[in-house]
Amino acid sequence: MSVKAFELVPAVERDLLMGDKARINIECIECCGKHLYVGTNDCFIHHFLLDEATSSKGKLIYSSQKLLHKYLGLKKPVTELRAASALERLIVLCDGIVFLVDMVTLETVPSAAGGGAKIRGVTAFCINENPVNGDPFCVEMAVLSSKRRTVQIYMVYEDRVQLAKEVSTPEQPCAVSVDGYFLCLALATQYMILNYNTGASQDLFPYNSEERRPIVKRISREEFLLAAPGGLGMFANAEGVSQRAPVNWSESVIGAAVCFPYVVALDESFITIHSMLDQQLKQTLSFRDGHILQDFEGKVILASTKAVYVLVPLPLERQIQDLLASHRVEEALILTEGAQRNIPKDKFQILHKRILQQAGFIQFGQLQFLEAKEHFRKGQLDVRELISLYPLLLPASSSFTRCHPPLHEFADLNHLAQGDQEKVLRCKKFLISYLGEVRSTEVVNGCREDVDTALLKLYAEQNHESLLDLLASENSCVLADSVPWLEKYHKYFALGLLYHSNGQDSAALQLWIRVVDGDLQDSTRSDLYEYIVDFLCTSSNLDLVWKYADWALLKDPTVGIHVFTRRPASKDQPELNPDDVITYLGKHSRALLLYLEHLVLERRIQKEKFHTHLAVLYLERVLSLLSELPANEEQLTKARERLQAMLRESDLYRVQFLLVKTENCEQLLLERATLHGKLEEHDKALHILVHQLRDFPSAEAFCIWASSCRDSAYRQRLFHLLLGVYLDGSVPGSAPSAAGSNGGEMEMAAVDLLNRHGEVFDAVRVLEMLPEGWSLQLLKPFLGRAVRASMHACRTSQIAVGLAHSENLQLLHDRLKERKKPILISEKKGCHLCHNTFSEPSVVCLPGGVPVHTHCVAQRARDSPTKRQLTNSSNHT
Amino acid sequence: MPDVSKMKKPDVKVVLLGDMNVGKTSLLHRYMDRKFKETISTIGGAFFLKQWGPYNISIWDTAGREQFHGLGSMYCRGAAAVILTYDVTNWQSLAELEERFLSLTDTALQDCIYALVGNKADLTDQQAQLAQDPDGQPQDQTESRDRTDTLLSACPTPPDSPASLSGVHKQVTREDAVALYGRILHYKGLDEKSSLPADKMCFETSAKTGFNVDAMFETLFDLVLPSILRKRNENQRSPTVDLEEYREVGSKRSRSGCC
Ligand SMILES: Nc1nc2c(ncn2[C@@H]2O[C@H](COP(=O)(O)OP(=O)(O)OP(=O)(O)O)[C@@H](O)[C@H]2O)c(=O)[nH]1
Ligand SMILES: [Mg+2]
């Protein structure tokens, strides 16, 4: 639990004071700047000049030079010495008398004319370091006397002392300390605080001063340190409240002082040093014949009976480092933080950060990652300090060098783990999570590259799933450094991503292609081929697309063609010219077909070239299937369906061109019929369908298709045409009942056609066309419908006539009603034309029942001769 | 670990009093560090700073040993709450509260509140054996859970009297504590009706399992808040007129006036 917080340095050696005179002892000391005064039991005062120097080893040493010694002439020990430097006086207590001595000459100051410079019967006195009166040439002093139960307050001047106040105490006081108006007193059985101005008192706690020497030590403004029962050092403020926890020194303490953050106490054989921050005993120094411990302006001076020493605090930083060196992180931090108010703010911050970082590394070394992380965070650690522990993680290009002096004792991770691979792994896991957390914060400003590269390496090495996330998002990984690592761990897909984010798409593609082709092993993506296609598809670099599409198409044309067909249409994406693509796809027939389908069927590009090309490709496919032996019926059917659909639905391809191509092929009659249909050569088409193919349903379907976007007259014409073809083909004169023969078949078809699509036909013309001998029975459905339709039309028109008539009547009725309304005129009403009032009952009414003078109307009629008179005269009043 | 931030001035003081060995230090450890660990008998005293919302509460752990008895009054000076702690397995520890410790609280604030806390309830009550502390040391929890398990299987029906687990007898009942609370109020010259009820201010806790520990401290903190607020107000009282405050008083008045 120990810290080296102080060092005991000799200041005045024995021989300088008393030489070999054994009976002479030190009784009291006073230090004021460099001036050290020592009072002895043989009534001498010795005056030394104390010089501070630093030894070659960097240690503080003191050398003292004796200036003077003076016998006071009382033959009694000098009990107490206090300097009043502003007055150049020493206040001396000797033989129960307080008197003044010149600080330089040590001559006793004679009493001034007006008042004495001596106080008699004194047992103890103390100086008020926080005096209430503002006079700099006056020192305030509290005095205890042997006879009275009082405390006297004196003002000490250059040449006299003057009683200012006297307060009584409940018991005989035996020790006193003062701050402002507050006296802190040790009485016979207790301590108390006494306000000498108001007389108010506050008991602190019981203490038997006869049994054990009391201590009342002012440690700061209105705060005192007291010896308490049970070997405690208790703190109490002027209100009688303890604001700090006590320290446990020893039962027989002679003197105590505070040298922040430590309480230093002296007993007969030891100096004990406790921290006020955690109450713990931090250091013990053995000290024989200890007699005096006092602090003077922050300097702690001790004396044995024979010699004087200075207790030199080691620099705070050194103490903290010592604590850290023994891995006492908690204490080191307490000490650092406790020192906050004693160190300038900016200096403190630097120190605090550094200690936090060091603490973090100690905990890191003990694999206490949670705590370590917290300290790294609070200490704003440059993460590279941590990264640099891991061999090879920092990129070669990094400018980082570890801070000096080093923050930790580890050479690297291997040194730290001492070959324990489990430890190494845990440290790596920690770094992964730590870097992952900080990489998006400002902590990594200025070293983003180092952090990202390190993270990439760790991810690759640990086969970590976040590798791809890192590379797919914005990152600063250094390419040169990352390539070998990713290669080493076969992370080719990731490497490709890195190339990509570095603008080297070509390199990325080459690498991925090698993986797909099996030259390199990386199982990151089983669908890497599709990924590449996708990549090309979205790539804005057309050169790349042209370069690698070939490979993709060779691999699988159906997927590979996506390079061209799935390019997202956007403004910043350069367009591919379809003609170029078609040229490019020349040798990839399958892909070409897919591409054309994409253009024609999906994108519906209305360009003759593409349509013709696609139709030709369909045709060629059908032709090639036809030439196969044995024929693959299923494929053939499919291919023909496609061809037919194309021929039917597109209006752009060059019909003639295709017609020529199908000319010699007897198997493609249906297609030819369609082509003729496109050319509006319906008779040819129907001829093929009816006579060559004898496919009547198709013939019918043809009529419907060919007239699908036309008016009903067009359709009618087609159906009549078909009917004609049927009738021409039948053997004239024979009854249609004779099924089986060619002619009979046609007749049946004609009958079916009529019966099924009767509504399309012009029944009258049909009747004219039909051969005489046909039975009514056969045509009954057709005729029935025709008659019904004609009846229907007739009746519908009769209804329409009736309705129109009734509407007309209704209007007539309304008009009459309107006219019958009376039109009122009086002498007060004015004519709408001349605005004069009416004087006689006969007026003329304008349309809408507006009455006007007859002469006004006449006038108007005269003025506009072209206008026909619209008015009706009325005699109503 | 004592709090370094003690340089901050605490807003209010809470003091733990009670005979040695009753578990004052253990209660504080449990509450502050969420752990039950080895203690040594406290020397002198120690204190902790607890952040409670925007306030700093200083909690003083005093030494129960006779030797340090004299310091008690000083620790209690200005306290807003005093936790009088006894050990439920030790009748004398309750008696000492009345004989020795109660008079120490004379220096506490006028409106100081008092809580009576019977610790080590885990030794006498099954209920207190179940660890309550959600973030306590897992080791502790399993330990106490294991014990409960064996215990439950060992006695399928709960024992008739709550006493005698692990051979220790409950020497202080809740009624004893409630009665003492009444006498404390009497000693303080407080009216039972206008004071906090014994029901609310008598606790049985276990620093070992964490039973009722948070509840006890936090009930007290909530009760001392008014004291903190008042103290703040006193400190802030300044020669400048606070218009806001004035208006509030005025509006309150008018509100009461209209009803
Ligand atoms: N079973 C049990 N033991 C406890 C409990 N609390 C404390 N102890 C034990 O009781 C003993 C005393 O505990 P402390 O917390 O040191 O007691 P204290 O009141 O602080 O004692 P002083 O500091 O001397 O006044 C220790 O051995 C603890 O382990 C508890 O809730 N249950
Ligand atoms: Mg304790």
mmCIF file with all atom_site columns, N, CA, C and O in Angstrom, chain A residues 502-526:
data_model
loop_
_atom_site.group_PDB
_atom_site.id
_atom_site.type_symbol
_atom_site.label_atom_id
_atom_site.label_alt_id
_atom_site.label_comp_id
_atom_site.label_asym_id
_atom_site.label_entity_id
_atom_site.label_seq_id
_atom_site.pdbx_PDB_ins_code
_atom_site.Cartn_x
_atom_site.Cartn_y
_atom_site.Cartn_z
_atom_site.occupancy
_atom_site.B_iso_or_equiv
_atom_site.pdbx_formal_charge
_atom_site.auth_seq_id
_atom_site.auth_comp_id
_atom_site.auth_asym_id
_atom_site.auth_atom_id
_atom_site.pdbx_PDB_model_num
ATOM 1   N N  . ASN A 1 502 ? -11.189 2.392   -54.470 1.00 0.00 ? 502 ASN A N  1
ATOM 2   C CA . ASN A 1 502 ? -10.047 3.202   -54.865 1.00 0.00 ? 502 ASN A CA 1
ATOM 3   C C  . ASN A 1 502 ? -10.082 3.551   -56.348 1.00 0.00 ? 502 ASN A C  1
ATOM 4   O O  . ASN A 1 502 ? -9.077  3.956   -56.926 1.00 0.00 ? 502 ASN A O  1
ATOM 5   N N  . GLY A 1 503 ? -11.204 3.316   -56.958 1.00 0.00 ? 503 GLY A N  1
ATOM 6   C CA . GLY A 1 503 ? -11.362 3.688   -58.360 1.00 0.00 ? 503 GLY A CA 1
ATOM 7   C C  . GLY A 1 503 ? -10.673 2.743   -59.320 1.00 0.00 ? 503 GLY A C  1
ATOM 8   O O  . GLY A 1 503 ? -10.463 3.071   -60.479 1.00 0.00 ? 503 GLY A O  1
ATOM 9   N N  . GLN A 1 504 ? -10.303 1.563   -58.834 1.00 0.00 ? 504 GLN A N  1
ATOM 10  C CA . GLN A 1 504 ? -9.636  0.621   -59.737 1.00 0.00 ? 504 GLN A CA 1
ATOM 11  C C  . GLN A 1 504 ? -10.578 -0.537  -60.057 1.00 0.00 ? 504 GLN A C  1
ATOM 12  O O  . GLN A 1 504 ? -10.321 -1.686  -59.690 1.00 0.00 ? 504 GLN A O  1
ATOM 13  N N  . ASP A 1 505 ? -11.632 -0.198  -60.739 1.00 0.00 ? 505 ASP A N  1
ATOM 14  C CA . ASP A 1 505 ? -12.635 -1.213  -61.044 1.00 0.00 ? 505 ASP A CA 1
ATOM 15  C C  . ASP A 1 505 ? -12.080 -2.329  -61.909 1.00 0.00 ? 505 ASP A C  1
ATOM 16  O O  . ASP A 1 505 ? -12.437 -3.498  -61.766 1.00 0.00 ? 505 ASP A O  1
ATOM 17  N N  . SER A 1 506 ? -11.191 -1.962  -62.805 1.00 0.00 ? 506 SER A N  1
ATOM 18  C CA . SER A 1 506 ? -10.641 -2.972  -63.704 1.00 0.00 ? 506 SER A CA 1
ATOM 19  C C  . SER A 1 506 ? -9.894  -4.039  -62.915 1.00 0.00 ? 506 SER A C  1
ATOM 20  O O  . SER A 1 506 ? -10.084 -5.234  -63.118 1.00 0.00 ? 506 SER A O  1
ATOM 21  N N  . ALA A 1 507 ? -9.096  -3.580  -61.961 1.00 0.00 ? 507 ALA A N  1
ATOM 22  C CA . ALA A 1 507 ? -8.364  -4.524  -61.118 1.00 0.00 ? 507 ALA A CA 1
ATOM 23  C C  . ALA A 1 507 ? -9.337  -5.397  -60.345 1.00 0.00 ? 507 ALA A C  1
ATOM 24  O O  . ALA A 1 507 ? -9.148  -6.608  -60.203 1.00 0.00 ? 507 ALA A O  1
ATOM 25  N N  . ALA A 1 508 ? -10.386 -4.773  -59.843 1.00 0.00 ? 508 ALA A N  1
ATOM 26  C CA . ALA A 1 508 ? -11.378 -5.523  -59.082 1.00 0.00 ? 508 ALA A CA 1
ATOM 27  C C  . ALA A 1 508 ? -11.980 -6.626  -59.943 1.00 0.00 ? 508 ALA A C  1
ATOM 28  O O  . ALA A 1 508 ? -12.053 -7.787  -59.540 1.00 0.00 ? 508 ALA A O  1
ATOM 29  N N  . LEU A 1 509 ? -12.348 -6.262  -61.173 1.00 0.00 ? 509 LEU A N  1
ATOM 30  C CA . LEU A 1 509 ? -12.990 -7.235  -62.047 1.00 0.00 ? 509 LEU A CA 1
ATOM 31  C C  . LEU A 1 509 ? -12.045 -8.380  -62.396 1.00 0.00 ? 509 LEU A C  1
ATOM 32  O O  . LEU A 1 509 ? -12.419 -9.548  -62.364 1.00 0.00 ? 509 LEU A O  1
ATOM 33  N N  . GLN A 1 510 ? -10.815 -8.000  -62.726 1.00 0.00 ? 510 GLN A N  1
ATOM 34  C CA . GLN A 1 510 ? -9.861  -9.057  -63.073 1.00 0.00 ? 510 GLN A CA 1
ATOM 35  C C  . GLN A 1 510 ? -9.749  -10.070 -61.953 1.00 0.00 ? 510 GLN A C  1
ATOM 36  O O  . GLN A 1 510 ? -9.755  -11.282 -62.157 1.00 0.00 ? 510 GLN A O  1
ATOM 37  N N  . LEU A 1 511 ? -9.682  -9.532  -60.717 1.00 0.00 ? 511 LEU A N  1
ATOM 38  C CA . LEU A 1 511 ? -9.529  -10.393 -59.560 1.00 0.00 ? 511 LEU A CA 1
ATOM 39  C C  . LEU A 1 511 ? -10.745 -11.301 -59.381 1.00 0.00 ? 511 LEU A C  1
ATOM 40  O O  . LEU A 1 511 ? -10.620 -12.513 -59.221 1.00 0.00 ? 511 LEU A O  1
ATOM 41  N N  . TRP A 1 512 ? -11.902 -10.710 -59.454 1.00 0.00 ? 512 TRP A N  1
ATOM 42  C CA . TRP A 1 512 ? -13.122 -11.491 -59.252 1.00 0.00 ? 512 TRP A CA 1
ATOM 43  C C  . TRP A 1 512 ? -13.289 -12.562 -60.333 1.00 0.00 ? 512 TRP A C  1
ATOM 44  O O  . TRP A 1 512 ? -13.722 -13.668 -60.057 1.00 0.00 ? 512 TRP A O  1
ATOM 45  N N  . ILE A 1 513 ? -12.918 -12.179 -61.560 1.00 0.00 ? 513 ILE A N  1
ATOM 46  C CA . ILE A 1 513 ? -13.054 -13.142 -62.650 1.00 0.00 ? 513 ILE A CA 1
ATOM 47  C C  . ILE A 1 513 ? -12.165 -14.346 -62.389 1.00 0.00 ? 513 ILE A C  1
ATOM 48  O O  . ILE A 1 513 ? -12.569 -15.494 -62.590 1.00 0.00 ? 513 ILE A O  1
ATOM 49  N N  . ARG A 1 514 ? -10.990 -14.058 -61.850 1.00 0.00 ? 514 ARG A N  1
ATOM 50  C CA . ARG A 1 514 ? -10.099 -15.185 -61.547 1.00 0.00 ? 514 ARG A CA 1
ATOM 51  C C  . ARG A 1 514 ? -10.710 -16.076 -60.473 1.00 0.00 ? 514 ARG A C  1
ATOM 52  O O  . ARG A 1 514 ? -10.503 -17.285 -60.467 1.00 0.00 ? 514 ARG A O  1
ATOM 53  N N  . VAL A 1 515 ? -11.443 -15.456 -59.550 1.00 0.00 ? 515 VAL A N  1
ATOM 54  C CA . VAL A 1 515 ? -12.089 -16.277 -58.527 1.00 0.00 ? 515 VAL A CA 1
ATOM 55  C C  . VAL A 1 515 ? -13.193 -17.131 -59.157 1.00 0.00 ? 515 VAL A C  1
ATOM 56  O O  . VAL A 1 515 ? -13.275 -18.336 -58.929 1.00 0.00 ? 515 VAL A O  1
ATOM 57  N N  . VAL A 1 516 ? -13.997 -16.501 -59.997 1.00 0.00 ? 516 VAL A N  1
ATOM 58  C CA . VAL A 1 516 ? -15.092 -17.245 -60.623 1.00 0.00 ? 516 VAL A CA 1
ATOM 59  C C  . VAL A 1 516 ? -14.535 -18.362 -61.498 1.00 0.00 ? 516 VAL A C  1
ATOM 60  O O  . VAL A 1 516 ? -15.055 -19.476 -61.507 1.00 0.00 ? 516 VAL A O  1
ATOM 61  N N  . ASP A 1 517 ? -13.434 -18.050 -62.173 1.00 0.00 ? 517 ASP A N  1
ATOM 62  C CA . ASP A 1 517 ? -12.856 -19.055 -63.062 1.00 0.00 ? 517 ASP A CA 1
ATOM 63  C C  . ASP A 1 517 ? -12.088 -20.129 -62.311 1.00 0.00 ? 517 ASP A C  1
ATOM 64  O O  . ASP A 1 517 ? -11.552 -21.048 -62.920 1.00 0.00 ? 517 ASP A O  1
ATOM 65  N N  . GLY A 1 518 ? -12.019 -19.961 -60.981 1.00 0.00 ? 518 GLY A N  1
ATOM 66  C CA . GLY A 1 518 ? -11.376 -21.001 -60.190 1.00 0.00 ? 518 GLY A CA 1
ATOM 67  C C  . GLY A 1 518 ? -9.872  -20.857 -60.066 1.00 0.00 ? 518 GLY A C  1
ATOM 68  O O  . GLY A 1 518 ? -9.218  -21.726 -59.500 1.00 0.00 ? 518 GLY A O  1
ATOM 69  N N  . ASP A 1 519 ? -9.292  -19.765 -60.572 1.00 0.00 ? 519 ASP A N  1
ATOM 70  C CA . ASP A 1 519 ? -7.841  -19.583 -60.422 1.00 0.00 ? 519 ASP A CA 1
ATOM 71  C C  . ASP A 1 519 ? -7.492  -19.209 -58.994 1.00 0.00 ? 519 ASP A C  1
ATOM 72  O O  . ASP A 1 519 ? -6.394  -19.482 -58.517 1.00 0.00 ? 519 ASP A O  1
ATOM 73  N N  . LEU A 1 520 ? -8.430  -18.536 -58.329 1.00 0.00 ? 520 LEU A N  1
ATOM 74  C CA . LEU A 1 520 ? -8.189  -18.119 -56.954 1.00 0.00 ? 520 LEU A CA 1
ATOM 75  C C  . LEU A 1 520 ? -9.324  -18.659 -56.096 1.00 0.00 ? 520 LEU A C  1
ATOM 76  O O  . LEU A 1 520 ? -10.437 -18.844 -56.576 1.00 0.00 ? 520 LEU A O  1
ATOM 77  N N  . GLN A 1 521 ? -9.006  -18.879 -54.815 1.00 0.00 ? 521 GLN A N  1
ATOM 78  C CA . GLN A 1 521 ? -10.028 -19.446 -53.935 1.00 0.00 ? 521 GLN A CA 1
ATOM 79  C C  . GLN A 1 521 ? -10.532 -18.394 -52.958 1.00 0.00 ? 521 GLN A C  1
ATOM 80  O O  . GLN A 1 521 ? -9.761  -17.826 -52.200 1.00 0.00 ? 521 GLN A O  1
ATOM 81  N N  . ASP A 1 522 ? -11.815 -18.114 -52.994 1.00 0.00 ? 522 ASP A N  1
ATOM 82  C CA . ASP A 1 522 ? -12.432 -17.258 -51.974 1.00 0.00 ? 522 ASP A CA 1
ATOM 83  C C  . ASP A 1 522 ? -13.917 -17.547 -52.021 1.00 0.00 ? 522 ASP A C  1
ATOM 84  O O  . ASP A 1 522 ? -14.594 -17.302 -53.014 1.00 0.00 ? 522 ASP A O  1
ATOM 85  N N  . SER A 1 523 ? -14.398 -18.089 -50.937 1.00 0.00 ? 523 SER A N  1
ATOM 86  C CA . SER A 1 523 ? -15.799 -18.524 -50.955 1.00 0.00 ? 523 SER A CA 1
ATOM 87  C C  . SER A 1 523 ? -16.736 -17.476 -50.373 1.00 0.00 ? 523 SER A C  1
ATOM 88  O O  . SER A 1 523 ? -17.863 -17.779 -50.011 1.00 0.00 ? 523 SER A O  1
ATOM 89  N N  . THR A 1 524 ? -16.245 -16.263 -50.258 1.00 0.00 ? 524 THR A N  1
ATOM 90  C CA . THR A 1 524 ? -17.087 -15.224 -49.638 1.00 0.00 ? 524 THR A CA 1
ATOM 91  C C  . THR A 1 524 ? -18.470 -15.174 -50.281 1.00 0.00 ? 524 THR A C  1
ATOM 92  O O  . THR A 1 524 ? -19.481 -15.144 -49.597 1.00 0.00 ? 524 THR A O  1
ATOM 93  N N  . ARG A 1 525 ? -18.450 -15.180 -51.615 1.00 0.00 ? 525 ARG A N  1
ATOM 94  C CA . ARG A 1 525 ? -19.751 -15.098 -52.307 1.00 0.00 ? 525 ARG A CA 1
ATOM 95  C C  . ARG A 1 525 ? -19.881 -16.255 -53.261 1.00 0.00 ? 525 ARG A C  1
ATOM 96  O O  . ARG A 1 525 ? -19.082 -16.406 -54.180 1.00 0.00 ? 525 ARG A O  1
ATOM 97  N N  . SER A 1 526 ? -20.924 -17.031 -53.082 1.00 0.00 ? 526 SER A N  1
ATOM 98  C CA . SER A 1 526 ? -21.130 -18.126 -54.020 1.00 0.00 ? 526 SER A CA 1
ATOM 99  C C  . SER A 1 526 ? -21.724 -17.571 -55.323 1.00 0.00 ? 526 SER A C  1
ATOM 100 O O  . SER A 1 526 ? -21.650 -18.198 -56.362 1.00 0.00 ? 526 SER A O  1
#
